[in-house]
N, CA, C and O atoms as a Tinker XYZ file with bonds, in Angstrom:
   512  protein
     1  N     -6.666000  -13.408000    9.730000    73     2
     2  CA    -7.585000  -12.442000   10.278000    64     1     3
     3  C     -6.837000  -11.120000   10.425000    63     2     4     5
     4  O     -5.759000  -11.066000   11.016000    81     3
     5  N     -7.420000  -10.061000    9.882000    73     3     6
     6  CA    -6.897000   -8.709000   10.042000    64     5     7
     7  C     -8.079000   -7.789000   10.328000    63     6     8     9
     8  O     -9.023000   -7.708000    9.541000    81     7
     9  N     -8.016000   -7.106000   11.446000    73     7    10
    10  CA    -9.026000   -6.108000   11.792000    64     9    11
    11  C     -8.338000   -4.753000   11.862000    63    10    12    13
    12  O     -7.227000   -4.633000   12.379000    81    11
    13  N     -9.018000   -3.725000   11.331000    73    11    14
    14  CA    -8.412000   -2.405000   11.226000    64    13    15
    15  C     -9.259000   -1.381000   11.968000    63    14    16    17
    16  O    -10.482000   -1.347000   11.833000    81    15
    17  N     -8.583000   -0.548000   12.754000    73    15    18
    18  CA    -9.211000    0.613000   13.391000    64    17    19
    19  C     -8.581000    1.855000   12.782000    63    18    20    21
    20  O     -7.362000    1.933000   12.632000    81    19
    21  N     -9.417000    2.826000   12.431000    73    19    22
    22  CA    -8.955000    4.065000   11.815000    64    21    23
    23  C     -9.424000    5.231000   12.677000    63    22    24    25
    24  O    -10.618000    5.394000   12.924000    81    23
    25  N     -8.466000    6.039000   13.134000    73    23    26
    26  CA    -8.768000    7.204000   13.962000    64    25    27
    27  C     -8.357000    8.475000   13.229000    63    26    28    29
    28  O     -7.309000    8.525000   12.586000    81    27
    29  N     -9.189000    9.488000   13.333000    73    27    30
    30  CA    -8.868000   10.781000   12.748000    64    29    31
    31  C     -9.956000   11.777000   13.082000    63    30    32    33
    32  O    -10.946000   11.437000   13.730000    81    31
    33  N     -9.772000   12.996000   12.642000    73    31    34
    34  CA   -10.785000   14.020000   12.851000    64    33    35
    35  C    -12.020000   13.708000   12.018000    63    34    36    37
    36  O    -11.911000   13.346000   10.846000    81    35
    37  N    -13.171000   13.848000   12.614000    73    35    38
    38  CA   -14.438000   13.578000   11.929000    64    37    39
    39  C    -14.539000   14.346000   10.612000    63    38    40    41
    40  O    -14.954000   13.795000    9.593000    81    39
    41  N    -14.156000   15.617000   10.643000    73    39    42
    42  CA   -14.277000   16.462000    9.451000    64    41    43
    43  C    -13.419000   15.957000    8.296000    63    42    44    45
    44  O    -13.730000   16.224000    7.136000    81    43
    45  N    -12.357000   15.239000    8.594000    73    43    46
    46  CA   -11.451000   14.725000    7.563000    64    45    47
    47  C    -11.766000   13.282000    7.179000    63    46    48    49
    48  O    -11.647000   12.916000    6.010000    81    47
    49  N    -12.165000   12.459000    8.148000    73    47    50
    50  CA   -12.433000   11.039000    7.858000    64    49    51
    51  C    -13.771000   10.808000    7.171000    63    50    52    53
    52  O    -13.857000   10.030000    6.221000    81    51
    53  N    -14.807000   11.475000    7.645000    73    51    54
    54  CA   -16.144000   11.196000    7.114000    64    53    55
    55  C    -16.221000   11.296000    5.588000    63    54    56    57
    56  O    -16.820000   10.421000    4.963000    81    55
    57  N    -15.642000   12.323000    4.965000    73    55    58
    58  CA   -15.770000   12.418000    3.502000    64    57    59
    59  C    -15.015000   11.338000    2.712000    63    58    60    61
    60  O    -15.311000   11.120000    1.537000    81    59
    61  N    -14.045000   10.661000    3.342000    73    59    62
    62  CA   -13.221000    9.703000    2.583000    64    61    63
    63  C    -13.314000    8.270000    3.099000    63    62    64    65
    64  O    -12.533000    7.422000    2.668000    81    63
    65  N    -14.232000    7.973000    3.998000    73    63    66
    66  CA   -14.304000    6.624000    4.585000    64    65    67
    67  C    -14.329000    5.505000    3.553000    63    66    68    69
    68  O    -13.494000    4.605000    3.636000    81    67
    69  N    -15.242000    5.514000    2.583000    73    67    70
    70  CA   -15.263000    4.384000    1.637000    64    69    71
    71  C    -13.970000    4.255000    0.839000    63    70    72    73
    72  O    -13.465000    3.150000    0.642000    81    71
    73  N    -13.436000    5.382000    0.381000    73    71    74
    74  CA   -12.199000    5.343000   -0.409000    64    73    75
    75  C    -11.019000    4.889000    0.442000    63    74    76    77
    76  O    -10.186000    4.108000   -0.020000    81    75
    77  N    -10.942000    5.374000    1.688000    73    75    78
    78  CA    -9.844000    4.981000    2.566000    64    77    79
    79  C     -9.946000    3.499000    2.901000    63    78    80    81
    80  O     -8.929000    2.806000    2.941000    81    79
    81  N    -11.142000    3.008000    3.141000    73    79    82
    82  CA   -11.316000    1.586000    3.401000    64    81    83
    83  C    -10.858000    0.759000    2.201000    63    82    84    85
    84  O    -10.196000   -0.265000    2.369000    81    83
    85  N    -11.207000    1.200000    0.998000    73    83    86
    86  CA   -10.764000    0.492000   -0.210000    64    85    87
    87  C     -9.249000    0.473000   -0.326000    63    86    88    89
    88  O     -8.666000   -0.555000   -0.670000    81    87
    89  N     -8.608000    1.594000   -0.043000    73    87    90
    90  CA    -7.151000    1.674000   -0.118000    64    89    91
    91  C     -6.514000    0.754000    0.914000    63    90    92    93
    92  O     -5.607000   -0.013000    0.590000    81    91
    93  N     -6.982000    0.827000    2.147000    73    91    94
    94  CA    -6.430000   -0.031000    3.205000    64    93    95
    95  C     -6.576000   -1.499000    2.819000    63    94    96    97
    96  O     -5.632000   -2.281000    2.936000    81    95
    97  N     -7.762000   -1.859000    2.361000    73    95    98
    98  CA    -8.004000   -3.264000    2.014000    64    97    99
    99  C     -7.120000   -3.714000    0.850000    63    98   100   101
   100  O     -6.608000   -4.833000    0.857000    81    99
   101  N     -6.941000   -2.850000   -0.145000    73    99   102
   102  CA    -6.083000   -3.225000   -1.275000    64   101   103
   103  C     -4.653000   -3.487000   -0.806000    63   102   104   105
   104  O     -3.990000   -4.393000   -1.309000    81   103
   105  N     -4.184000   -2.704000    0.146000    73   103   106
   106  CA    -2.832000   -2.902000    0.684000    64   105   107
   107  C     -2.727000   -4.229000    1.428000    63   106   108   109
   108  O     -1.743000   -4.953000    1.276000    81   107
   109  N     -3.736000   -4.546000    2.228000    73   107   110
   110  CA    -3.737000   -5.805000    2.985000    64   109   111
   111  C     -3.780000   -6.994000    2.025000    63   110   112   113
   112  O     -3.049000   -7.967000    2.208000    81   111
   113  N     -4.626000   -6.918000    1.014000    73   111   114
   114  CA    -4.733000   -8.003000    0.036000    64   113   115
   115  C     -3.405000   -8.189000   -0.696000    63   114   116   117
   116  O     -2.931000   -9.315000   -0.849000    81   115
   117  N     -2.806000   -7.089000   -1.146000    73   115   118
   118  CA    -1.569000   -7.189000   -1.916000    64   117   119
   119  C     -0.369000   -7.604000   -1.065000    63   118   120   121
   120  O      0.421000   -8.451000   -1.483000    81   119
   121  N     -0.227000   -7.024000    0.106000    73   119   122
   122  CA     0.967000   -7.299000    0.919000    64   121   123
   123  C      0.894000   -8.617000    1.670000    63   122   124   125
   124  O      1.909000   -9.289000    1.852000    81   123
   125  N     -0.307000   -8.990000    2.107000    73   123   126
   126  CA    -0.443000  -10.172000    2.958000    64   125   127
   127  C     -1.104000  -11.346000    2.251000    63   126   128   129
   128  O     -1.344000  -12.386000    2.865000    81   127
   129  N     -1.403000  -11.186000    0.953000    73   127   130
   130  CA    -2.095000  -12.221000    0.185000    64   129   131
   131  C     -3.402000  -12.612000    0.880000    63   130   132   133
   132  O     -3.746000  -13.789000    0.993000    81   131
   133  N     -4.105000  -11.596000    1.332000    73   131   134
   134  CA    -5.334000  -11.754000    2.097000    64   133   135
   135  C     -6.514000  -11.897000    1.141000    63   134   136   137
   136  O     -6.514000  -11.278000    0.077000    81   135
   137  N     -7.519000  -12.697000    1.492000    73   135   138
   138  CA    -8.675000  -12.857000    0.605000    64   137   139
   139  C     -9.425000  -11.537000    0.402000    63   138   140   141
   140  O     -9.697000  -10.831000    1.373000    81   139
   141  N     -9.755000  -11.203000   -0.816000    73   139   142
   142  CA   -10.450000   -9.941000   -1.097000    64   141   143
   143  C    -11.826000   -9.827000   -0.445000    63   142   144   145
   144  O    -12.305000   -8.716000   -0.220000    81   143
   145  N    -12.466000  -10.945000   -0.140000    73   143   146
   146  CA   -13.817000  -10.893000    0.414000    64   145   147
   147  C    -13.847000  -10.767000    1.939000    63   146   148   149
   148  O    -14.925000  -10.826000    2.532000    81   147
   149  N    -12.714000  -10.598000    2.576000    73   147   150
   150  CA   -12.668000  -10.465000    4.038000    64   149   151
   151  C    -12.201000   -9.049000    4.385000    63   150   152   153
   152  O    -11.043000   -8.689000    4.176000    81   151
   153  N    -13.120000   -8.271000    4.912000    73   151   154
   154  CA   -12.777000   -6.894000    5.287000    64   153   155
   155  C    -13.422000   -6.601000    6.631000    63   154   156   157
   156  O    -14.625000   -6.793000    6.807000    81   155
   157  N    -12.614000   -6.133000    7.580000    73   155   158
   158  CA   -13.117000   -5.754000    8.901000    64   157   159
   159  C    -12.461000   -4.430000    9.287000    63   158   160   161
   160  O    -11.390000   -4.406000    9.893000    81   159
   161  N    -13.118000   -3.338000    8.929000    73   159   162
   162  CA   -12.607000   -1.989000    9.205000    64   161   163
   163  C    -13.594000   -1.253000   10.087000    63   162   164   165
   164  O    -14.805000   -1.328000    9.881000    81   163
   165  N    -13.068000   -0.542000   11.071000    73   163   166
   166  CA   -13.894000    0.291000   11.941000    64   165   167
   167  C    -13.300000    1.676000   11.970000    63   166   168   169
   168  O    -12.097000    1.849000   12.168000    81   167
   169  N    -14.148000    2.658000   11.772000    73   167   170
   170  CA   -13.722000    4.055000   11.771000    64   169   171
   171  C    -14.133000    4.719000   13.070000    63   170   172   173
   172  O    -15.245000    4.531000   13.564000    81   171
   173  N    -13.207000    5.501000   13.611000    73   171   174
   174  CA   -13.441000    6.248000   14.834000    64   173   175
   175  C    -13.211000    7.729000   14.548000    63   174   176   177
   176  O    -12.160000    8.275000   14.885000    81   175
   177  N    -14.195000    8.378000   13.924000    73   175   178
   178  CA   -14.069000    9.812000   13.652000    64   177   179
   179  C    -14.242000   10.588000   14.955000    63   178   180   181
   180  O    -15.210000   10.385000   15.688000    81   179
   181  N    -13.307000   11.466000   15.229000    73   179   182
   182  CA   -13.283000   12.187000   16.503000    64   181   183
   183  C    -13.489000   13.673000   16.300000    63   182   184   185
   184  O    -13.065000   14.241000   15.293000    81   183
   185  N    -14.140000   14.293000   17.261000    73   183   186
   186  CA   -14.238000   15.753000   17.269000    64   185   187
   187  C    -12.876000   16.321000   17.642000    63   186   188   189
   188  O    -12.078000   15.653000   18.301000    81   187
   189  N    -12.617000   17.526000   17.230000    73   187   190
   190  CA   -11.319000   18.158000   17.500000    64   189   191
   191  C    -11.007000   18.182000   18.992000    63   190   192   193
   192  O     -9.841000   18.086000   19.374000    81   191
   193  N    -12.010000   18.307000   19.832000    73   191   194
   194  CA   -11.783000   18.348000   21.279000    64   193   195
   195  C    -11.400000   16.982000   21.847000    63   194   196   197
   196  O    -10.982000   16.888000   23.001000    81   195
   197  N    -11.540000   15.917000   21.042000    73   195   198
   198  CA   -11.232000   14.557000   21.498000    64   197   199
   199  C     -9.984000   13.964000   20.864000    63   198   200   201
   200  O     -9.651000   12.808000   21.123000    81   199
   201  N     -9.294000   14.731000   20.044000    73   199   202
   202  CA    -8.173000   14.165000   19.294000    64   201   203
   203  C     -6.999000   15.136000   19.324000    63   202   204   205
   204  O     -6.994000   16.151000   18.626000    81   203
   205  N     -6.023000   14.812000   20.132000    73   203   206
   206  CA    -4.808000   15.617000   20.235000    64   205   207
   207  C     -3.708000   14.882000   19.476000    63   206   208   209
   208  O     -3.532000   13.674000   19.633000    81   207
   209  N     -2.986000   15.609000   18.670000    73   207   210
   210  CA    -1.954000   14.968000   17.870000    64   209   211
   211  C     -0.680000   15.807000   17.904000    63   210   212   213
   212  O     -0.714000   16.983000   18.268000    81   211
   213  N      0.440000   15.202000   17.523000    73   211   214
   214  CA     1.748000   15.859000   17.657000    64   213   215
   215  C      1.877000   17.120000   16.799000    63   214   216   217
   216  O      1.213000   17.271000   15.774000    81   215
   217  N      2.731000   17.995000   17.243000    73   215   218
   218  CA     3.073000   19.184000   16.448000    64   217   219
   219  C      3.656000   18.726000   15.120000    63   218   220   221
   220  O      4.280000   17.669000   15.032000    81   219
   221  N      3.446000   19.530000   14.098000    73   219   222
   222  CA     3.973000   19.194000   12.786000    64   221   223
   223  C      3.040000   18.324000   11.965000    63   222   224   225
   224  O      3.380000   17.940000   10.846000    81   223
   225  N      1.873000   18.009000   12.497000    73   223   226
   226  CA     0.864000   17.242000   11.758000    64   225   227
   227  C     -0.273000   18.195000   11.384000    63   226   228   229
   228  O     -0.411000   19.273000   11.962000    81   227
   229  N     -1.079000   17.780000   10.414000    73   227   230
   230  CA    -2.204000   18.608000    9.988000    64   229   231
   231  C     -3.509000   17.966000   10.463000    63   230   232   233
   232  O     -3.506000   16.954000   11.164000    81   231
   233  N     -4.608000   18.577000   10.067000    73   231   234
   234  CA    -5.929000   18.035000   10.397000    64   233   235
   235  C     -6.145000   16.661000    9.767000    63   234   236   237
   236  O     -7.058000   15.939000   10.166000    81   235
   237  N     -5.328000   16.297000    8.802000    73   235   238
   238  CA    -5.455000   14.988000    8.131000    64   237   239
   239  C     -4.753000   13.876000    8.906000    63   238   240   241
   240  O     -4.748000   12.727000    8.464000    81   239
   241  N     -4.162000   14.201000   10.053000    73   239   242
   242  CA    -3.464000   13.201000   10.862000    64   241   243
   243  C     -4.381000   12.001000   11.093000    63   242   244   245
   244  O     -5.511000   12.146000   11.560000    81   243
   245  N     -3.878000   10.819000   10.760000    73   243   246
   246  CA    -4.667000    9.589000   10.810000    64   245   247
   247  C     -3.848000    8.487000   11.461000    63   246   248   249
   248  O     -2.659000    8.331000   11.183000    81   247
   249  N     -4.498000    7.728000   12.325000    73   247   250
   250  CA    -3.852000    6.590000   12.980000    64   249   251
   251  C     -4.534000    5.311000   12.506000    63   250   252   253
   252  O     -5.759000    5.201000   12.555000    81   251
   253  N     -3.743000    4.350000   12.050000    73   251   254
   254  CA    -4.234000    3.023000   11.688000    64   253   255
   255  C     -3.687000    2.013000   12.685000    63   254   256   257
   256  O     -2.482000    1.957000   12.930000    81   255
   257  N     -4.576000    1.221000   13.254000    73   255   258
   258  CA    -4.186000    0.113000   14.119000    64   257   259
   259  C     -4.680000   -1.171000   13.471000    63   258   260   261
   260  O     -5.876000   -1.329000   13.227000    81   259
   261  N     -3.773000   -2.075000   13.197000    73   259   262
   262  CA    -4.115000   -3.342000   12.553000    64   261   263
   263  C     -3.867000   -4.482000   13.535000    63   262   264   265
   264  O     -2.745000   -4.674000   14.002000    81   263
   265  N     -4.906000   -5.226000   13.842000    73   263   266
   266  CA    -4.787000   -6.418000   14.678000    64   265   267
   267  C     -4.815000   -7.625000   13.756000    63   266   268   269
   268  O     -5.701000   -7.757000   12.912000    81   267
   269  N     -3.833000   -8.506000   13.927000    73   267   270
   270  CA    -3.775000   -9.669000   13.041000    64   269   271
   271  C     -3.199000  -10.878000   13.743000    63   270   272   273
   272  O     -2.493000  -10.773000   14.746000    81   271
   273  N     -3.523000  -12.027000   13.183000    73   271   274
   274  CA    -2.916000  -13.263000   13.659000    64   273   275
   275  C     -1.416000  -13.193000   13.425000    63   274   276   277
   276  O     -0.966000  -12.703000   12.389000    81   275
   277  N     -0.643000  -13.682000   14.385000    73   275   278
   278  CA     0.799000  -13.687000   14.171000    64   277   279
   279  C      1.165000  -14.715000   13.123000    63   278   280   281
   280  O      0.446000  -15.692000   12.908000    81   279
   281  N      2.302000  -14.479000   12.469000    73   279   282
   282  CA     2.788000  -15.429000   11.484000    64   281   283
   283  C      3.284000  -14.794000   10.203000    63   282   284   285
   284  O      3.976000  -15.437000    9.413000    81   283
   285  N      2.930000  -13.518000    9.990000    73   283   286
   286  CA     3.423000  -12.848000    8.785000    64   285   287
   287  C      4.902000  -12.519000    8.953000    63   286   288   289
   288  O      5.367000  -12.224000   10.055000    81   287
   289  N      5.616000  -12.575000    7.865000    73   287   290
   290  CA     7.048000  -12.262000    7.904000    64   289   291
   291  C      7.248000  -10.761000    8.102000    63   290   292   293
   292  O      6.352000   -9.959000    7.840000    81   291
   293  N      8.422000  -10.407000    8.562000    73   291   294
   294  CA     8.781000   -8.992000    8.700000    64   293   295
   295  C      8.673000   -8.310000    7.347000    63   294   296   297
   296  O      8.190000   -7.181000    7.259000    81   295
   297  N      9.118000   -8.983000    6.292000    73   295   298
   298  CA     9.064000   -8.404000    4.951000    64   297   299
   299  C      7.629000   -8.106000    4.530000    63   298   300   301
   300  O      7.363000   -7.055000    3.947000    81   299
   301  N      6.699000   -9.020000    4.819000    73   299   302
   302  CA     5.295000   -8.800000    4.450000    64   301   303
   303  C      4.714000   -7.614000    5.211000    63   302   304   305
   304  O      3.976000   -6.814000    4.636000    81   303
   305  N      5.035000   -7.494000    6.481000    73   303   306
   306  CA     4.521000   -6.369000    7.278000    64   305   307
   307  C      5.120000   -5.047000    6.812000    63   306   308   309
   308  O      4.420000   -4.036000    6.764000    81   307
   309  N      6.401000   -5.043000    6.471000    73   307   310
   310  CA     7.015000   -3.825000    5.941000    64   309   311
   311  C      6.421000   -3.456000    4.584000    63   310   312   313
   312  O      6.221000   -2.276000    4.294000    81   311
   313  N      6.140000   -4.454000    3.758000    73   311   314
   314  CA     5.503000   -4.205000    2.467000    64   313   315
   315  C      4.132000   -3.568000    2.694000    63   314   316   317
   316  O      3.763000   -2.630000    1.987000    81   315
   317  N      3.380000   -4.067000    3.667000    73   315   318
   318  CA     2.071000   -3.494000    3.996000    64   317   319
   319  C      2.211000   -2.032000    4.416000    63   318   320   321
   320  O      1.464000   -1.178000    3.939000    81   319
   321  N      3.139000   -1.744000    5.285000    73   319   322
   322  CA     3.346000   -0.376000    5.754000    64   321   323
   323  C      3.724000    0.540000    4.593000    63   322   324   325
   324  O      3.184000    1.640000    4.470000    81   323
   325  N      4.638000    0.097000    3.752000    73   323   326
   326  CA     5.049000    0.921000    2.607000    64   325   327
   327  C      3.886000    1.179000    1.643000    63   326   328   329
   328  O      3.719000    2.294000    1.149000    81   327
   329  N      3.090000    0.149000    1.381000    73   327   330
   330  CA     1.941000    0.321000    0.494000    64   329   331
   331  C      0.930000    1.306000    1.080000    63   330   332   333
   332  O      0.370000    2.129000    0.356000    81   331
   333  N      0.699000    1.222000    2.377000    73   331   334
   334  CA    -0.232000    2.152000    3.018000    64   333   335
   335  C      0.254000    3.588000    2.872000    63   334   336   337
   336  O     -0.521000    4.465000    2.489000    81   335
   337  N      1.522000    3.840000    3.170000    73   335   338
   338  CA     2.065000    5.196000    3.023000    64   337   339
   339  C      1.920000    5.696000    1.585000    63   338   340   341
   340  O      1.597000    6.862000    1.360000    81   339
   341  N      2.155000    4.824000    0.629000    73   339   342
   342  CA     2.081000    5.209000   -0.782000    64   341   343
   343  C      0.643000    5.463000   -1.237000    63   342   344   345
   344  O      0.359000    6.469000   -1.887000    81   343
   345  N     -0.246000    4.559000   -0.896000    73   343   346
   346  CA    -1.590000    4.592000   -1.471000    64   345   347
   347  C     -2.553000    5.571000   -0.799000    63   346   348   349
   348  O     -3.576000    5.911000   -1.394000    81   347
   349  N     -2.265000    6.034000    0.413000    73   347   350
   350  CA    -3.177000    7.015000    1.034000    64   349   351
   351  C     -2.912000    8.434000    0.553000    63   350   352   353
   352  O     -3.756000    9.313000    0.730000    81   351
   353  N     -1.765000    8.670000   -0.046000    73   351   354
   354  CA    -1.421000   10.032000   -0.461000    64   353   355
   355  C     -2.431000   10.648000   -1.433000    63   354   356   357
   356  O     -2.742000   11.829000   -1.286000    81   355
   357  N     -2.963000    9.909000   -2.423000    73   355   358
   358  CA    -3.976000   10.518000   -3.299000    64   357   359
   359  C     -5.248000   10.953000   -2.557000    63   358   360   361
   360  O     -6.027000   11.747000   -3.085000    81   359
   361  N     -5.461000   10.442000   -1.343000    73   359   362
   362  CA    -6.609000   10.847000   -0.537000    64   361   363
   363  C     -6.294000   12.081000    0.314000    63   362   364   365
   364  O     -7.127000   12.524000    1.105000    81   363
   365  N     -5.100000   12.625000    0.150000    73   363   366
   366  CA    -4.723000   13.824000    0.883000    64   365   367
   367  C     -4.072000   13.563000    2.229000    63   366   368   369
   368  O     -3.904000   14.489000    3.023000    81   367
   369  N     -3.703000   12.317000    2.499000    73   367   370
   370  CA    -3.020000   11.981000    3.755000    64   369   371
   371  C     -1.542000   11.804000    3.445000    63   370   372   373
   372  O     -1.151000   10.848000    2.775000    81   371
   373  N     -0.727000   12.726000    3.931000    73   371   374
   374  CA     0.710000   12.668000    3.663000    64   373   375
   375  C      1.374000   11.616000    4.545000    63   374   376   377
   376  O      0.786000   11.142000    5.516000    81   375
   377  N      2.593000   11.263000    4.196000    73   375   378
   378  CA     3.346000   10.320000    5.028000    64   377   379
   379  C      3.569000   10.888000    6.424000    63   378   380   381
   380  O      3.659000   10.133000    7.391000    81   379
   381  N      3.658000   12.200000    6.538000    73   379   382
   382  CA     3.829000   12.855000    7.840000    64   381   383
   383  C      2.572000   12.717000    8.695000    63   382   384   385
   384  O      2.650000   12.715000    9.923000    81   383
   385  N      1.411000   12.601000    8.043000    73   383   386
   386  CA     0.135000   12.564000    8.758000    64   385   387
   387  C     -0.419000   11.160000    8.978000    63   386   388   389
   388  O     -1.557000   11.019000    9.426000    81   387
   389  N      0.346000   10.132000    8.677000    73   387   390
   390  CA    -0.125000    8.760000    8.866000    64   389   391
   391  C      0.773000    8.030000    9.850000    63   390   392   393
   392  O      1.997000    8.028000    9.712000    81   391
   393  N      0.149000    7.410000   10.848000    73   391   394
   394  CA     0.879000    6.538000   11.769000    64   393   395
   395  C      0.188000    5.190000   11.788000    63   394   396   397
   396  O     -1.039000    5.102000   11.829000    81   395
   397  N      0.999000    4.141000   11.757000    73   395   398
   398  CA     0.505000    2.767000   11.622000    64   397   399
   399  C      1.101000    1.925000   12.753000    63   398   400   401
   400  O      2.298000    1.994000   13.032000    81   399
   401  N      0.250000    1.140000   13.388000    73   399   402
   402  CA     0.718000    0.176000   14.376000    64   401   403
   403  C      0.105000   -1.171000   14.049000    63   402   404   405
   404  O     -1.098000   -1.276000   13.810000    81   403
   405  N      0.937000   -2.198000   14.039000    73   403   406
   406  CA     0.473000   -3.564000   13.823000    64   405   407
   407  C      0.575000   -4.307000   15.154000    63   406   408   409
   408  O      1.636000   -4.363000   15.775000    81   407
   409  N     -0.551000   -4.874000   15.571000    73   407   410
   410  CA    -0.604000   -5.701000   16.773000    64   409   411
   411  C     -0.827000   -7.134000   16.328000    63   410   412   413
   412  O     -1.789000   -7.427000   15.617000    81   411
   413  N      0.067000   -8.034000   16.749000    73   411   414
   414  CA    -0.068000   -9.440000   16.397000    64   413   415
   415  C     -0.337000  -10.257000   17.651000    63   414   416   417
   416  O      0.266000  -10.026000   18.699000    81   415
   417  N     -1.246000  -11.212000   17.533000    73   415   418
   418  CA    -1.530000  -12.100000   18.649000    64   417   419
   419  C     -1.596000  -13.533000   18.143000    63   418   420   421
   420  O     -1.919000  -13.772000   16.980000    81   419
   421  N     -1.286000  -14.493000   19.026000    73   419   422
   422  CA    -1.365000  -15.900000   18.627000    64   421   423
   423  C     -2.791000  -16.272000   18.226000    63   422   424   425
   424  O     -3.760000  -15.672000   18.691000    81   423
   425  N     -2.894000  -17.255000   17.369000    73   423   426
   426  CA    -4.203000  -17.703000   16.892000    64   425   427
   427  C     -5.122000  -18.104000   18.041000    63   426   428   429
   428  O     -6.329000  -17.869000   17.986000    81   427
   429  N     -4.551000  -18.707000   19.079000    73   427   430
   430  CA    -5.400000  -19.164000   20.184000    64   429   431
   431  C     -5.986000  -18.001000   20.996000    63   430   432   433
   432  O     -6.875000  -18.217000   21.819000    81   431
   433  N     -5.506000  -16.785000   20.779000    73   431   434
   434  CA    -6.067000  -15.615000   21.459000    64   433   435
   435  C     -7.217000  -14.981000   20.684000    63   434   436   437
   436  O     -7.783000  -13.984000   21.130000    81   435
   437  N     -7.569000  -15.539000   19.541000    73   435   438
   438  CA    -8.677000  -15.045000   18.727000    64   437   439
   439  C     -9.856000  -15.997000   18.879000    63   438   440   441
   440  O     -9.674000  -17.195000   19.096000    81   439
   441  N    -11.040000  -15.466000   18.766000    73   439   442
   442  CA   -12.246000  -16.280000   18.731000    64   441   443
   443  C    -13.148000  -15.772000   17.625000    63   442   444   445
   444  O    -13.483000  -14.588000   17.604000    81   443
   445  N    -13.548000  -16.629000   16.712000    73   443   446
   446  CA   -14.448000  -16.237000   15.642000    64   445   447
   447  C    -15.175000  -17.470000   15.107000    63   446   448   449
   448  O    -14.656000  -18.585000   15.151000    81   447
   449  N    -16.372000  -17.247000   14.609000    73   447   450
   450  CA   -17.235000  -18.300000   14.073000    64   449   451
   451  C    -17.357000  -19.487000   15.030000    63   450   452   453
   452  O    -17.392000  -20.641000   14.601000    81   451
   453  N    -17.423000  -19.189000   16.338000    73   451   454
   454  CA   -17.714000  -20.200000   17.343000    64   453   455
   455  C    -16.556000  -21.019000   17.856000    63   454   456   457
   456  O    -16.760000  -21.949000   18.637000    81   455
   457  N    -15.320000  -20.695000   17.431000    73   455   458
   458  CA   -14.158000  -21.484000   17.860000    64   457   459
   459  C    -12.975000  -20.577000   18.174000    63   458   460   461
   460  O    -12.909000  -19.448000   17.690000    81   459
   461  N    -12.033000  -21.075000   18.992000    73   459   462
   462  CA   -10.753000  -20.371000   19.115000    64   461   463
   463  C    -10.044000  -20.384000   17.755000    63   462   464   465
   464  O    -10.186000  -21.329000   16.979000    81   463
   465  N     -9.290000  -19.337000   17.483000    73   463   466
   466  CA    -8.645000  -19.186000   16.185000    64   465   467
   467  C     -7.750000  -20.336000   15.774000    63   466   468   469
   468  O     -7.667000  -20.657000   14.589000    81   467
   469  N     -7.075000  -20.967000   16.731000    73   467   470
   470  CA    -6.160000  -22.053000   16.370000    64   469   471
   471  C     -6.880000  -23.351000   16.038000    63   470   472   473
   472  O     -6.239000  -24.321000   15.635000    81   471
   473  N     -8.201000  -23.390000   16.197000    73   471   474
   474  CA    -8.971000  -24.579000   15.849000    64   473   475
   475  C     -9.655000  -24.448000   14.488000    63   474   476   477
   476  O    -10.355000  -25.361000   14.048000    81   475
   477  N     -9.453000  -23.323000   13.832000    73   475   478
   478  CA   -10.042000  -23.101000   12.512000    64   477   479
   479  C     -9.097000  -23.561000   11.410000    63   478   480   481
   480  O     -7.876000  -23.496000   11.549000    81   479
   481  N     -9.683000  -24.022000   10.322000    73   479   482
   482  CA    -8.952000  -24.258000    9.096000    64   481   483
   483  C     -9.235000  -23.046000    8.211000    63   482   484   485
   484  O    -10.310000  -22.945000    7.621000    81   483
   485  N     -8.279000  -22.135000    8.117000    73   483   486
   486  CA    -8.475000  -20.915000    7.349000    64   485   487
   487  C     -8.354000  -21.198000    5.858000    63   486   488   489
   488  O     -7.637000  -22.112000    5.449000    81   487
   489  N     -9.052000  -20.418000    5.054000    73   487   490
   490  CA    -8.985000  -20.614000    3.605000    64   489   491
   491  C     -7.960000  -19.684000    2.971000    63   490   492   493
   492  O     -8.035000  -19.396000    1.776000    81   491
   493  N     -7.010000  -19.217000    3.759000    73   491   494
   494  CA    -5.910000  -18.390000    3.261000    64   493   495
   495  C     -4.685000  -18.668000    4.137000    63   494   496   497
   496  O     -4.801000  -19.200000    5.241000    81   495
   497  N     -3.535000  -18.304000    3.629000    73   495   498
   498  CA    -2.275000  -18.546000    4.328000    64   497   499
   499  C     -1.895000  -17.337000    5.155000    63   498   500   501
   500  O     -1.909000  -16.210000    4.660000    81   499
   501  N     -1.557000  -17.565000    6.403000    73   499   502
   502  CA    -1.112000  -16.484000    7.277000    64   501   503
   503  C      0.395000  -16.297000    7.145000    63   502   504   505
   504  O      0.884000  -15.169000    7.218000    81   503
   505  N      1.123000  -17.364000    6.956000    73   503   506
   506  CA     2.579000  -17.324000    6.906000    64   505   507
   507  C      3.050000  -16.880000    5.529000    63   506   508   509
   508  O      3.427000  -17.701000    4.694000    81   507
   509  N      3.025000  -15.564000    5.303000    73   507   510
   510  CA     3.492000  -15.007000    4.023000    64   509   511
   511  C      4.695000  -14.127000    4.256000    63   510   512
   512  O      5.239000  -13.563000    3.307000    81   511
């Protein structure tokens, strides 16, 4: 299970939402061997008055928060981060303007399809 939250300025996110979602998903599929048919992305486009960001960033400043079941190797998570930095650049988001945080929680802290996460038989491998 991987859920993604994307934060940025409305004026910058709205025009690229579908393309950015495709890029994010391709990175998750490639780095984590995640099933292509599972995508859970939420966009939080913010007005300029609601989004303060560090000096040295542009209006394209974007924050990605990824919540996932624990179990992925450090190498897989680093591969995901590197792919994200690489693949968002054609959308006009520089490495300086992208920040990524991965939050991992035990399977038993997830609930989906009527059961706690640790009681599901997943059709993909988490330990990659």
